[in-house]
Coordinates of C-alpha atoms in Angstrom, one line a residue:
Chain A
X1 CA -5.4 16.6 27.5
X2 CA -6.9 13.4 25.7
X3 CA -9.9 11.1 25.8
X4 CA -8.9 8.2 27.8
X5 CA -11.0 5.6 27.1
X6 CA -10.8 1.2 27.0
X7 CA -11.3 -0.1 22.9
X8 CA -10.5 -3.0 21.3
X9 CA -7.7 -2.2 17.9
X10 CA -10.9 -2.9 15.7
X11 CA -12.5 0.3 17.8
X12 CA -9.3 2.4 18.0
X13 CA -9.2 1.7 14.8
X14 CA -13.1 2.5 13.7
X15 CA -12.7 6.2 15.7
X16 CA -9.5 7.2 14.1
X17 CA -11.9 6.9 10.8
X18 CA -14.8 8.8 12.3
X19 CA -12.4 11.5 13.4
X20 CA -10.6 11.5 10.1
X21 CA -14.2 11.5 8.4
X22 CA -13.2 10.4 4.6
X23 CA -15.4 11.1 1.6
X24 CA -15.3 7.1 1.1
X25 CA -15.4 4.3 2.7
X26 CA -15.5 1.1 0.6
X27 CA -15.0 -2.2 2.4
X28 CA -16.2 -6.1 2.4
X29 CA -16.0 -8.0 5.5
X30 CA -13.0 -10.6 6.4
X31 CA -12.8 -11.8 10.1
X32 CA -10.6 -10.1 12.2
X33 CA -11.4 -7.1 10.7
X34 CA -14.6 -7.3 10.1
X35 CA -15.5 -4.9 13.3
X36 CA -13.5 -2.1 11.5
X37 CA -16.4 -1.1 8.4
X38 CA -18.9 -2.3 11.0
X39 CA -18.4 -0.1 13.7
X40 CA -18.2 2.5 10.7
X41 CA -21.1 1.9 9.7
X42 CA -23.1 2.8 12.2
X43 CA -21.3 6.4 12.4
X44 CA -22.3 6.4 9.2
X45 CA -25.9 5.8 9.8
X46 CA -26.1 8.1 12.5
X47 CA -24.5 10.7 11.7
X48 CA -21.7 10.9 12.8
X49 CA -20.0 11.1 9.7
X50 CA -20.7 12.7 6.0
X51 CA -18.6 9.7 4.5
X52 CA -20.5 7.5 1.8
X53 CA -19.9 3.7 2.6
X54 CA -19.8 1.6 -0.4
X55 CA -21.1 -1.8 0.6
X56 CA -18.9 -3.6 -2.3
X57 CA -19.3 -7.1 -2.9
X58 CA -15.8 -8.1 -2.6
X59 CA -12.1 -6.7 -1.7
X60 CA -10.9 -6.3 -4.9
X61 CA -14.3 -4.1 -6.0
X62 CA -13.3 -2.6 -2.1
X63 CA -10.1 -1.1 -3.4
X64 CA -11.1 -0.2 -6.5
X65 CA -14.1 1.7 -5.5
X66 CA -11.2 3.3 -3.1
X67 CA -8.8 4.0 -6.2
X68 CA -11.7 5.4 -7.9
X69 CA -12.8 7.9 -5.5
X70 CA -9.3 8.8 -4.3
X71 CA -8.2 9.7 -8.3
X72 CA -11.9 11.3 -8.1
X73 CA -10.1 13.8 -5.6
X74 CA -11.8 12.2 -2.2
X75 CA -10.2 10.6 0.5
X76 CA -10.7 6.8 0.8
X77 CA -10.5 4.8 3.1
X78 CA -10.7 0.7 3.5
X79 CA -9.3 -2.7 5.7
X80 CA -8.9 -5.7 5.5
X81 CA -7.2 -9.0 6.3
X82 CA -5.1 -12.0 4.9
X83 CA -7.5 -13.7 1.9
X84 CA -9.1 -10.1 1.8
X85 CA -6.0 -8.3 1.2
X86 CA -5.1 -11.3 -0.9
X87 CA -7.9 -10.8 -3.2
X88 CA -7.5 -7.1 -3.8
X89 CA -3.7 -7.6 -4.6
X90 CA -4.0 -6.4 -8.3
X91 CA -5.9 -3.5 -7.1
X92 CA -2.8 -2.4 -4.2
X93 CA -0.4 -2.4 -6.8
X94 CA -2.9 0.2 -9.4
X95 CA -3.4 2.1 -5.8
X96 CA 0.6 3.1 -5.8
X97 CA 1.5 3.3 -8.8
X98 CA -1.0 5.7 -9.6
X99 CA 0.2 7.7 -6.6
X100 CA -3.0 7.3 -4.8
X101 CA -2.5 8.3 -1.3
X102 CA -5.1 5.9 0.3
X103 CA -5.1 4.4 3.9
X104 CA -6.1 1.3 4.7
X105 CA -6.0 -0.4 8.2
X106 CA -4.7 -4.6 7.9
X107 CA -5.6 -6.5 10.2
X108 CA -2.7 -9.3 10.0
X109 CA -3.9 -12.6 9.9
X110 CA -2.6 -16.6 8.2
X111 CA -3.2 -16.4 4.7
X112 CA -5.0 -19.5 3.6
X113 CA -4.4 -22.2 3.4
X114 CA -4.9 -24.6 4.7
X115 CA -8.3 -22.0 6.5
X116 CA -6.7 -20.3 9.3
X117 CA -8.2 -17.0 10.7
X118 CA -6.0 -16.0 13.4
X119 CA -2.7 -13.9 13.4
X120 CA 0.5 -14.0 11.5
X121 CA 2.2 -11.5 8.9
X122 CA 1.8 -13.5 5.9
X123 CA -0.9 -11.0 4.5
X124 CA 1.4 -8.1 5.1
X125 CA 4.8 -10.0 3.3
X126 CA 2.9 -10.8 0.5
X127 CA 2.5 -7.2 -0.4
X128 CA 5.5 -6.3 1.1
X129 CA 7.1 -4.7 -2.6
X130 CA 4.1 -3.4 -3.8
X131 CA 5.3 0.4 -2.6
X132 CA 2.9 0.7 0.0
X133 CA 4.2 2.6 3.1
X134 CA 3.6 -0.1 6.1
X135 CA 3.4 1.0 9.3
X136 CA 3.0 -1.5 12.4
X137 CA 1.5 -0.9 15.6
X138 CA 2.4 -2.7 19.3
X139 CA -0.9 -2.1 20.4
X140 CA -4.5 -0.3 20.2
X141 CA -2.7 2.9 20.9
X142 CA 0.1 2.8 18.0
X143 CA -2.7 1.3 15.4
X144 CA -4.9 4.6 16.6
X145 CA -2.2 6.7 16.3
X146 CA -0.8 5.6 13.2
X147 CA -3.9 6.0 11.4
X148 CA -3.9 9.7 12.7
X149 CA -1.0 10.2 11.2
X150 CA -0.8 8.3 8.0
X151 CA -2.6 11.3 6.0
X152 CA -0.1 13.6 6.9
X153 CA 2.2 11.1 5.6
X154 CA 0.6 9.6 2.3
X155 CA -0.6 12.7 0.8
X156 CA 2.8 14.7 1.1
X157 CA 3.2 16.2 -2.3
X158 CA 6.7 14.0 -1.5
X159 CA 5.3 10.9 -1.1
X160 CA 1.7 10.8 -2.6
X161 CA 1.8 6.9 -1.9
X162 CA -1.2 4.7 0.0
X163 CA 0.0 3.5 3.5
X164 CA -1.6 0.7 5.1
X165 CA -1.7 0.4 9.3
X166 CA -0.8 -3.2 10.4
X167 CA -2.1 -4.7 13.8
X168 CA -2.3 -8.2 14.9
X169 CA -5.7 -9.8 14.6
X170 CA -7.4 -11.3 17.6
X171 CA -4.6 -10.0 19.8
X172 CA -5.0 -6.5 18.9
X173 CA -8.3 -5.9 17.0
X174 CA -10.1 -8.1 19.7
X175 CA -8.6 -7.3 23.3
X176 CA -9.7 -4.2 25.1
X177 CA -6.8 -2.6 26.8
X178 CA -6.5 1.6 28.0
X179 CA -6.3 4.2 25.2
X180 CA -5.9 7.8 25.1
X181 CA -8.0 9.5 22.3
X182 CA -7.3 12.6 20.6
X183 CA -10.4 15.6 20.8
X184 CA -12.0 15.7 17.9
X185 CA -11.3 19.3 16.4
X186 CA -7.8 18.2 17.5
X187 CA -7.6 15.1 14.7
X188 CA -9.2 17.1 12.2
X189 CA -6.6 20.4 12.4
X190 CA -3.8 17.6 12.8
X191 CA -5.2 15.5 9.4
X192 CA -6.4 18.7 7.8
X193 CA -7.9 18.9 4.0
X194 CA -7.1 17.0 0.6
X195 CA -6.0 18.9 -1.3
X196 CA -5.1 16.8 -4.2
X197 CA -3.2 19.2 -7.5
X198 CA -4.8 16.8 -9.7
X199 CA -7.9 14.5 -9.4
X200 CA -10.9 13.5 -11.6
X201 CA -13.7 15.7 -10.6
X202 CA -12.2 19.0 -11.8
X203 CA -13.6 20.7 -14.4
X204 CA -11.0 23.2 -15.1
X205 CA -8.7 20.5 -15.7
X206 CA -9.7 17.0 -17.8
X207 CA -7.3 14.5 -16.7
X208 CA -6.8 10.6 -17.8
X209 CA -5.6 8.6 -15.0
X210 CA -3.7 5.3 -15.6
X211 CA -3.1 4.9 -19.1
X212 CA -1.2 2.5 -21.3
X213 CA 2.5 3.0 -19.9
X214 CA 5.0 0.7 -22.7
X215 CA 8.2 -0.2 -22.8
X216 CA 9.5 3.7 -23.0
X217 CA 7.7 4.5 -20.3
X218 CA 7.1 2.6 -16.8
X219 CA 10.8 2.3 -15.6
X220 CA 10.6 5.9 -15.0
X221 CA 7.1 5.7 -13.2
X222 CA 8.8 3.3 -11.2
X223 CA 11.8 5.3 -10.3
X224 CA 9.3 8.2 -9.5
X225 CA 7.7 5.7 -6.9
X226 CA 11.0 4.4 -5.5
X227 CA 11.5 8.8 -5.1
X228 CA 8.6 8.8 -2.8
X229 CA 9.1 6.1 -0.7
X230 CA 12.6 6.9 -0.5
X231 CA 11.2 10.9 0.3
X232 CA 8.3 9.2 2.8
X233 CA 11.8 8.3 5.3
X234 CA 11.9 12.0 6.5
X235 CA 8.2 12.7 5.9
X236 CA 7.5 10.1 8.3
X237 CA 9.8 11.7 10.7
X238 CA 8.5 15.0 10.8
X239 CA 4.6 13.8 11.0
X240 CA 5.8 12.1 14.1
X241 CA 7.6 15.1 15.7
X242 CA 4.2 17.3 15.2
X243 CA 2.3 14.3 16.7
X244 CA 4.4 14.1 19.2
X245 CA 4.3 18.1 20.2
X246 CA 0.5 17.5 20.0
X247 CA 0.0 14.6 22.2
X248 CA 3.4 13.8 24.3
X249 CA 3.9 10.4 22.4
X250 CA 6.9 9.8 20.4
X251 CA 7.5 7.5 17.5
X252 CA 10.3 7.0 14.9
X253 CA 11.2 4.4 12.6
X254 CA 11.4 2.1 15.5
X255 CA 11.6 1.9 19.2
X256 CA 14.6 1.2 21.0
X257 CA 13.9 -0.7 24.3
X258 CA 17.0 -1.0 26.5
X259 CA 19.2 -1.3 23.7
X260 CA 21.6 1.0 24.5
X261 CA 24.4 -1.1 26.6
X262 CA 22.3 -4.2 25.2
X263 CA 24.5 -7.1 24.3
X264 CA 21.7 -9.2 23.2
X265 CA 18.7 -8.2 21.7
X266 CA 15.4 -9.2 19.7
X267 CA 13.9 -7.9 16.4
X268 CA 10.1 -8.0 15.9
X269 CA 7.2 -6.3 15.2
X270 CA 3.5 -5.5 17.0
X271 CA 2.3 -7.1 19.9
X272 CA 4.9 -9.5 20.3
X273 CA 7.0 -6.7 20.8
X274 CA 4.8 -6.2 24.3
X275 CA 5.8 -9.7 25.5
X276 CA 9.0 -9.0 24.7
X277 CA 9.0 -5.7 26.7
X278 CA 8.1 -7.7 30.0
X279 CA 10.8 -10.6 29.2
X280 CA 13.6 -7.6 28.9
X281 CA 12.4 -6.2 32.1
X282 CA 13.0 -9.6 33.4
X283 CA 16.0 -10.4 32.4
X284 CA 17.8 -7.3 33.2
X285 CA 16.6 -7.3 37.0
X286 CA 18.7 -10.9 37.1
X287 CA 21.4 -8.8 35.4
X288 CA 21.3 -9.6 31.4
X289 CA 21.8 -6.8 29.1
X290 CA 19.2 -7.6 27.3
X291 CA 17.2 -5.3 24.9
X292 CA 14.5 -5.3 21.7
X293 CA 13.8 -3.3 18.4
X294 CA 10.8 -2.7 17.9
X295 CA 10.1 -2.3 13.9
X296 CA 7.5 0.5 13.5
X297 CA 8.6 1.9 9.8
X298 CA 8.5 -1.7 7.8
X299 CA 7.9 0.0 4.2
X300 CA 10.2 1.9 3.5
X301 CA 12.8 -0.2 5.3
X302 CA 15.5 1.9 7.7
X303 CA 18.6 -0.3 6.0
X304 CA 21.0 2.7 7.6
X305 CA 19.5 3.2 10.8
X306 CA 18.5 0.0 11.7
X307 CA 22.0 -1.3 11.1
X308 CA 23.4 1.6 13.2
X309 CA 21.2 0.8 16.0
X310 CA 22.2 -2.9 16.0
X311 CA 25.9 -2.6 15.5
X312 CA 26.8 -2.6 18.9
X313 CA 25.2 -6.1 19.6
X314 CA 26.9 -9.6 20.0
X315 CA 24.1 -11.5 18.7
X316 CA 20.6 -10.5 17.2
X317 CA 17.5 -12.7 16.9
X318 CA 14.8 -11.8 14.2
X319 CA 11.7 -12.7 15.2
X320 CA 9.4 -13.1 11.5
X321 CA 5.9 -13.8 12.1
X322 CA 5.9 -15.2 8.6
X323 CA 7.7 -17.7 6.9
X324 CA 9.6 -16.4 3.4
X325 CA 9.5 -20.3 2.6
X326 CA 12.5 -19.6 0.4
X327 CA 14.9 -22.4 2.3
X328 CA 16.5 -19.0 3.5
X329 CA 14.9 -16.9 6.0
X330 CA 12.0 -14.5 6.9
X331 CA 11.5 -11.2 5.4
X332 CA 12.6 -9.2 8.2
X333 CA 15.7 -11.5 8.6
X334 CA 16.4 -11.6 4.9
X335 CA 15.6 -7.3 4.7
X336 CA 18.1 -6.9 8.5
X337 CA 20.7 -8.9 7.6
X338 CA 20.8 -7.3 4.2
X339 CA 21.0 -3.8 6.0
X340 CA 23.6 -5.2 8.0
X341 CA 25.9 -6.3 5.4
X342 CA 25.5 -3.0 2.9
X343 CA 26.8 -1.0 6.1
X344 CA 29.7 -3.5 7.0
X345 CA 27.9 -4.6 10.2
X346 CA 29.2 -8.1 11.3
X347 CA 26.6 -8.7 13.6
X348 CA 25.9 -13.1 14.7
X349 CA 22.2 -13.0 13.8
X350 CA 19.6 -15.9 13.5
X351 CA 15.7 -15.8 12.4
X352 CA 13.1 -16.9 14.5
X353 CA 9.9 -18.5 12.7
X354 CA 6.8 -18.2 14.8
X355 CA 3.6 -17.3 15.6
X356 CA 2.6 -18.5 12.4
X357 CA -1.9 -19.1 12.4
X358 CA -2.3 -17.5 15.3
X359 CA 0.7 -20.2 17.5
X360 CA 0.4 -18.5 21.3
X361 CA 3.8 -16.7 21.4
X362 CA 4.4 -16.7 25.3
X363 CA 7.5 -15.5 27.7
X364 CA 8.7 -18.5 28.0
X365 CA 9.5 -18.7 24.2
X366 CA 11.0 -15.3 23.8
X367 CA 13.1 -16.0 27.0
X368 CA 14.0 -19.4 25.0
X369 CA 15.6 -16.9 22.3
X370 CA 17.2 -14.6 24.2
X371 CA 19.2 -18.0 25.8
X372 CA 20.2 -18.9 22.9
X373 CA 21.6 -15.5 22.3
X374 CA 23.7 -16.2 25.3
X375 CA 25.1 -19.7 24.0
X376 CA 25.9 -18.0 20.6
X377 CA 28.1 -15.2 22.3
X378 CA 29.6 -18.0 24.6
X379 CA 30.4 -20.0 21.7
X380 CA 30.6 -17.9 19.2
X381 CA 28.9 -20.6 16.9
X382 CA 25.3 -20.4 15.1
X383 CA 24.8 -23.9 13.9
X384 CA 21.5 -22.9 11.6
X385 CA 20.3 -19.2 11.3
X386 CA 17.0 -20.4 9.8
X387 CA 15.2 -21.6 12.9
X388 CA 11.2 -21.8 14.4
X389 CA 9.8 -21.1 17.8
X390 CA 7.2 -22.4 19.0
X391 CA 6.8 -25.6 16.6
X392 CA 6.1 -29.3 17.7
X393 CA 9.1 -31.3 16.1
Chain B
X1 CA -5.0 21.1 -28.5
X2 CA -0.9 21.0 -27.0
X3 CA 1.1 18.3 -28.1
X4 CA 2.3 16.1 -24.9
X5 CA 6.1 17.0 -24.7
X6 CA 6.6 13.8 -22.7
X7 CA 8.7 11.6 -25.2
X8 CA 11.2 8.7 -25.2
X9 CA 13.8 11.3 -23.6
X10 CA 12.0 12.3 -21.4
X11 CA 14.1 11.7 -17.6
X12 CA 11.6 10.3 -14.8
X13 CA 11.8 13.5 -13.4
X14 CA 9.8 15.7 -15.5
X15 CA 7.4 12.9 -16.0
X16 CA 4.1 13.4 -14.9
X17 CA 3.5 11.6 -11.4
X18 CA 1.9 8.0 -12.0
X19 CA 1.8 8.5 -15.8
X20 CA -1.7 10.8 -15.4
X21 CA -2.6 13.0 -18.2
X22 CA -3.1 16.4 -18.0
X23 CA -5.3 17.4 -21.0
X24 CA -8.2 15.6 -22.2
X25 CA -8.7 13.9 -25.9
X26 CA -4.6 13.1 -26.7
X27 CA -5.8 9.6 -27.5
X28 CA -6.0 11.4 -31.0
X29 CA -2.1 11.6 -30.7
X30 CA -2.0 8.2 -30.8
X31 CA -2.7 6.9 -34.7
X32 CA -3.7 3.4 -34.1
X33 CA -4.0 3.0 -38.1
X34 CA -0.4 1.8 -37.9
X35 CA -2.0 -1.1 -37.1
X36 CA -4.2 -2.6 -40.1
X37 CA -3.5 -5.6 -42.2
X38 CA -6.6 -5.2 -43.6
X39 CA -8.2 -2.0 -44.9
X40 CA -11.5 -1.1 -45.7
X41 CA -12.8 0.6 -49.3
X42 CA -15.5 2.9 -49.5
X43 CA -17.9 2.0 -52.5
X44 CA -19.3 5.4 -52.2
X45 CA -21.7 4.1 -55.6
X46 CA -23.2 1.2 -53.7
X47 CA -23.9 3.2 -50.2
X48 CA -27.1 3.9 -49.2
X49 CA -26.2 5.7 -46.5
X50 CA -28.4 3.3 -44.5
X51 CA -26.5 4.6 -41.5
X52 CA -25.5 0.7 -39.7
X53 CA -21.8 1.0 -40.3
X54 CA -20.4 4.1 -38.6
X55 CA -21.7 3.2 -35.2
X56 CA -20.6 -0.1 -34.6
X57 CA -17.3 1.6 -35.5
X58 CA -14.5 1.1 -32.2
X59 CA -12.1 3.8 -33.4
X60 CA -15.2 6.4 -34.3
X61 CA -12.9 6.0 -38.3
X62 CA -15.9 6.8 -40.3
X63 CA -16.9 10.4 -40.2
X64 CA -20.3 11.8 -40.6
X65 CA -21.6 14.7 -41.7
X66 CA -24.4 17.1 -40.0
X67 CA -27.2 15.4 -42.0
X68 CA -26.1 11.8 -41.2
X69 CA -24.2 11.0 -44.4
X70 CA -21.2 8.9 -44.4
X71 CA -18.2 9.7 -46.1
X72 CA -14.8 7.8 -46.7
X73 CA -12.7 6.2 -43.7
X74 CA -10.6 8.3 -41.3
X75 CA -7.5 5.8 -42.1
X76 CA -5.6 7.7 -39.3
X77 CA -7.3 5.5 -36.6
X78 CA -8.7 3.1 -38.6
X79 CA -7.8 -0.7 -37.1
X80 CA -9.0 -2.9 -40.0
X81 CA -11.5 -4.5 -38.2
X82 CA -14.2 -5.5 -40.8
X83 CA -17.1 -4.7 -38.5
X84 CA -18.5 -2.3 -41.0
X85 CA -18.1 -4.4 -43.7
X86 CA -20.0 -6.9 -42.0
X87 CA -22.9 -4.9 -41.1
X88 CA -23.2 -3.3 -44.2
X89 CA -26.1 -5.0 -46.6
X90 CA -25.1 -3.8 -49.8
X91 CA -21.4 -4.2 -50.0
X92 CA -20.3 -0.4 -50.1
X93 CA -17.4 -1.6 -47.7
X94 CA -15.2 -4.5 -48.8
X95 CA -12.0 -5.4 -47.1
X96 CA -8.8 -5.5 -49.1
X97 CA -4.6 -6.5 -47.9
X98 CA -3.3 -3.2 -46.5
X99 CA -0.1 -2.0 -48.2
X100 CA -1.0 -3.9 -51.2
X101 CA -2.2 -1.6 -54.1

């Protein structure tokens, strides 16, 4: 059962497309994920796909050749990264509110400026209420198999909203690590036909897509999009539980790693998550009850769960590979703590800036964290929640 | 064709998913002639039914016949540009204050 192979993110990435094999792929190149359309392409001159790749000359044409073909009745597909992303952004807003179930794959790196190419969320938080479902992925393996599943998910009659797969750059997209693939006829049963009610191309039924939507009329288009990311919660669990009784791997909205009888644990999201992993594994053979959350399901946001899962804690550090610059905190900080307080969680919590342009996050700086989780139960005090790791000064 | 039964009542619910439109042509639903300060007269005596105005039309307000004739504005949709009466050369179209009699 399963391919196993070795591929870099970009690759895992590049074969979840072929296997999916959309009617479009338009994409413009953006270091790190540049390797995604270009590995694509070449299935696409061979033959190893009947997709037609749209060479556009820029992101925002990108996702709008996608929206096109996706209200056309196709599936689309795309990725991208930080300025990429950045420059479509009046395009991923059109995408979901025109309940257009495309998938993208984001490669997370700095937005500019000043130029920086490597890895930090910024790209994702800046789109983070644009009602996109955001999925991210630990490692080759999670952005492969997220992308397997976000069909199943998006084009729910439910949900009918685009989802994009995050993944670090360089650290995910570029290192090779051991993969298991799914067979071919496999994918395709699992991802299965569009079968959009309405779309473009139908002649037995003229329809106008995106028209002028006044004052009388967008609230409620709104609300209807709130509905299906609100409905993609449960959608997203059951597309995991079928994945799961197809391959043996098991995903929810997050993963819980010795957090049971934890007492001090860390929030983050992708491959930092895997660093984290080994410091926990550390720590708990010298005897700290140490644990992490791993965020999986970042849009929509598990308020409820989350806050149930982190209840039991005596101090929580949010790790935000972005910086909200809002004199505050990070996104994930600002979105957990929120969570936390809506369920009457009193949980000592601080954020954690780091990472930010690609800053080496190593075990030594996540064991850094977890010690200060120790002084804060000791003490009882958090002098400053808004804090970095990893910065000179 | 069905009138759209979508209105200012309407609860998001029974809206149509992302605002799409099920039915094709209901732009003529929507009578833009509300719009006008200025409306255009037909001088039916001084056309020569030289055909340049009814194409450069934007609302498609000036209907034409079979044979290609002109006759008088479609006020319904009718924005009060002036384009016609700009590329008309002999002054069958003049421009006058809407509302104003």
């Amino acid at each position: 059962m399963g391919i196993r192979e070795r591929l870099s993110g970009n690759e895992a990435a590049a074969i979840a497309m072929k296997q999916i094999n959309p009617d479009v792929v338009a994409a413009f190149p953006i270091t790190p994920s540049t390797e995604i359309p270009q590995y694509f392409s070449t299935f696409v001159s061979n033959g190893s796909v009947d997709t037609e790749f749209v060479a556009v000359e820029s992101e925002h044409s990108a996702m709008s050749a996608c929206i096109g073909a996706q209200a056309a009745g196709g599936r689309a597909m795309t990725a991208t990264s930080a300025n990429g992303l950045s420059f479509m952004w009046e395009m991923i807003y059109i995408a979901s509110s025109l309940r257009l179930p495309i998938v993208m794959t984001l490669v997370n790196r700095a937005v500019s400026g000043p130029l920086n190419i490597h890895n930090d969320h910024s790209d994702a938080m800046g789109v983070r209420d644009a009602g996109w479902i955001m999925l991210f992925s630990e490692n080759n393996q999670e952005a492969y198999d997220n992308l397997i599943m976000a069909h199943r998910i998006a084009e729910h009659k439910d949900v009918l909203t685009p989802l994009m797969v995050c993944q670090d750059g360089f650290i995910t997209s570029h290192s090779i690590e051991n993969i298991e693939l799914i067979e071919d006829d496999k994918v395709k049963e699992f991802v299965g036909t569009y079968r959009p009610e309405h779309y473009l191309l139908n002649e037995k039924e003229p329809i106008a897509v995106g028209p002028l939507d006044l004052q009388a009329y967008l609230f409620e288009h709104k609300r209807q999009q709130a509905q299906g990311m609100i409905n993609a919660k449960q959608v997203i669990l059951d597309v995991s539980k079928e994945f799961e009784a197809m391959t043996g791997r098991k995903y929810s909205f997050f993963e819980e790693y010795q957090l049971e009888d934890a007492e001090i644990a860390i929030v983050c999201m992708n491959s930092t998550a895997g660093t984290t992993k080994a410091v926990v594994d550390q720590l708990r053979a010298n005897g700290v009850k140490a644990g992490l959350l791993k965020l999986r399901m970042f849009r929509p946001f598990p308020a409820e769960e989350i806050a149930k899962a982190l209840s039991g804690l005596k101090a929580v550090a949010v790790l935000d590979k972005a910086d909200s610059l809002n004199a505050a905190g990070g996104a994930l900080f600002t979105d957990i703590t929120s969570a936390m307080y809506t369920n009457s969680n009193v949980v000592p919590m601080v954020n954690y800036i780091y990472g930010i342009g690609g800053r080496d996050t190593k075990t030594d700086d996540i064991e850094s964290v977890y010690h200060d989780l120790e002084k804060i139960v000791t003490t009882g005090k958090i002098d400053n929640p808004y804090r970095y790791m990893g910065l000179r000064g | 064709m069905a009138e759209c039964k979508i209105n200012k009542d309407t609860p998001w619910q029974e809206m149509t998913e992302g605002g799409t439109i099920y039915q094709a042509g209901n732009a003529l639903e929507f009578k833009t002639g509300d719009w006008r300060s200025a409306k255009p007269v037909f001088l039916s005596e001084k056309c020569k039914q030289c055909g340049l105005c009814f194409p450069v039309c934007p609302e498609d307000s000036i209907p034409v016949t079979k044979e290609g004739l002109r006759e008088d504005f479609n006020y319904d949709y009718c924005k009060g540009c002036g384009v016609c009466a700009k590329a008309c050369p002999f002054g069958a179209i003049e421009m006058k204050e809407e509302g104003v009699e």
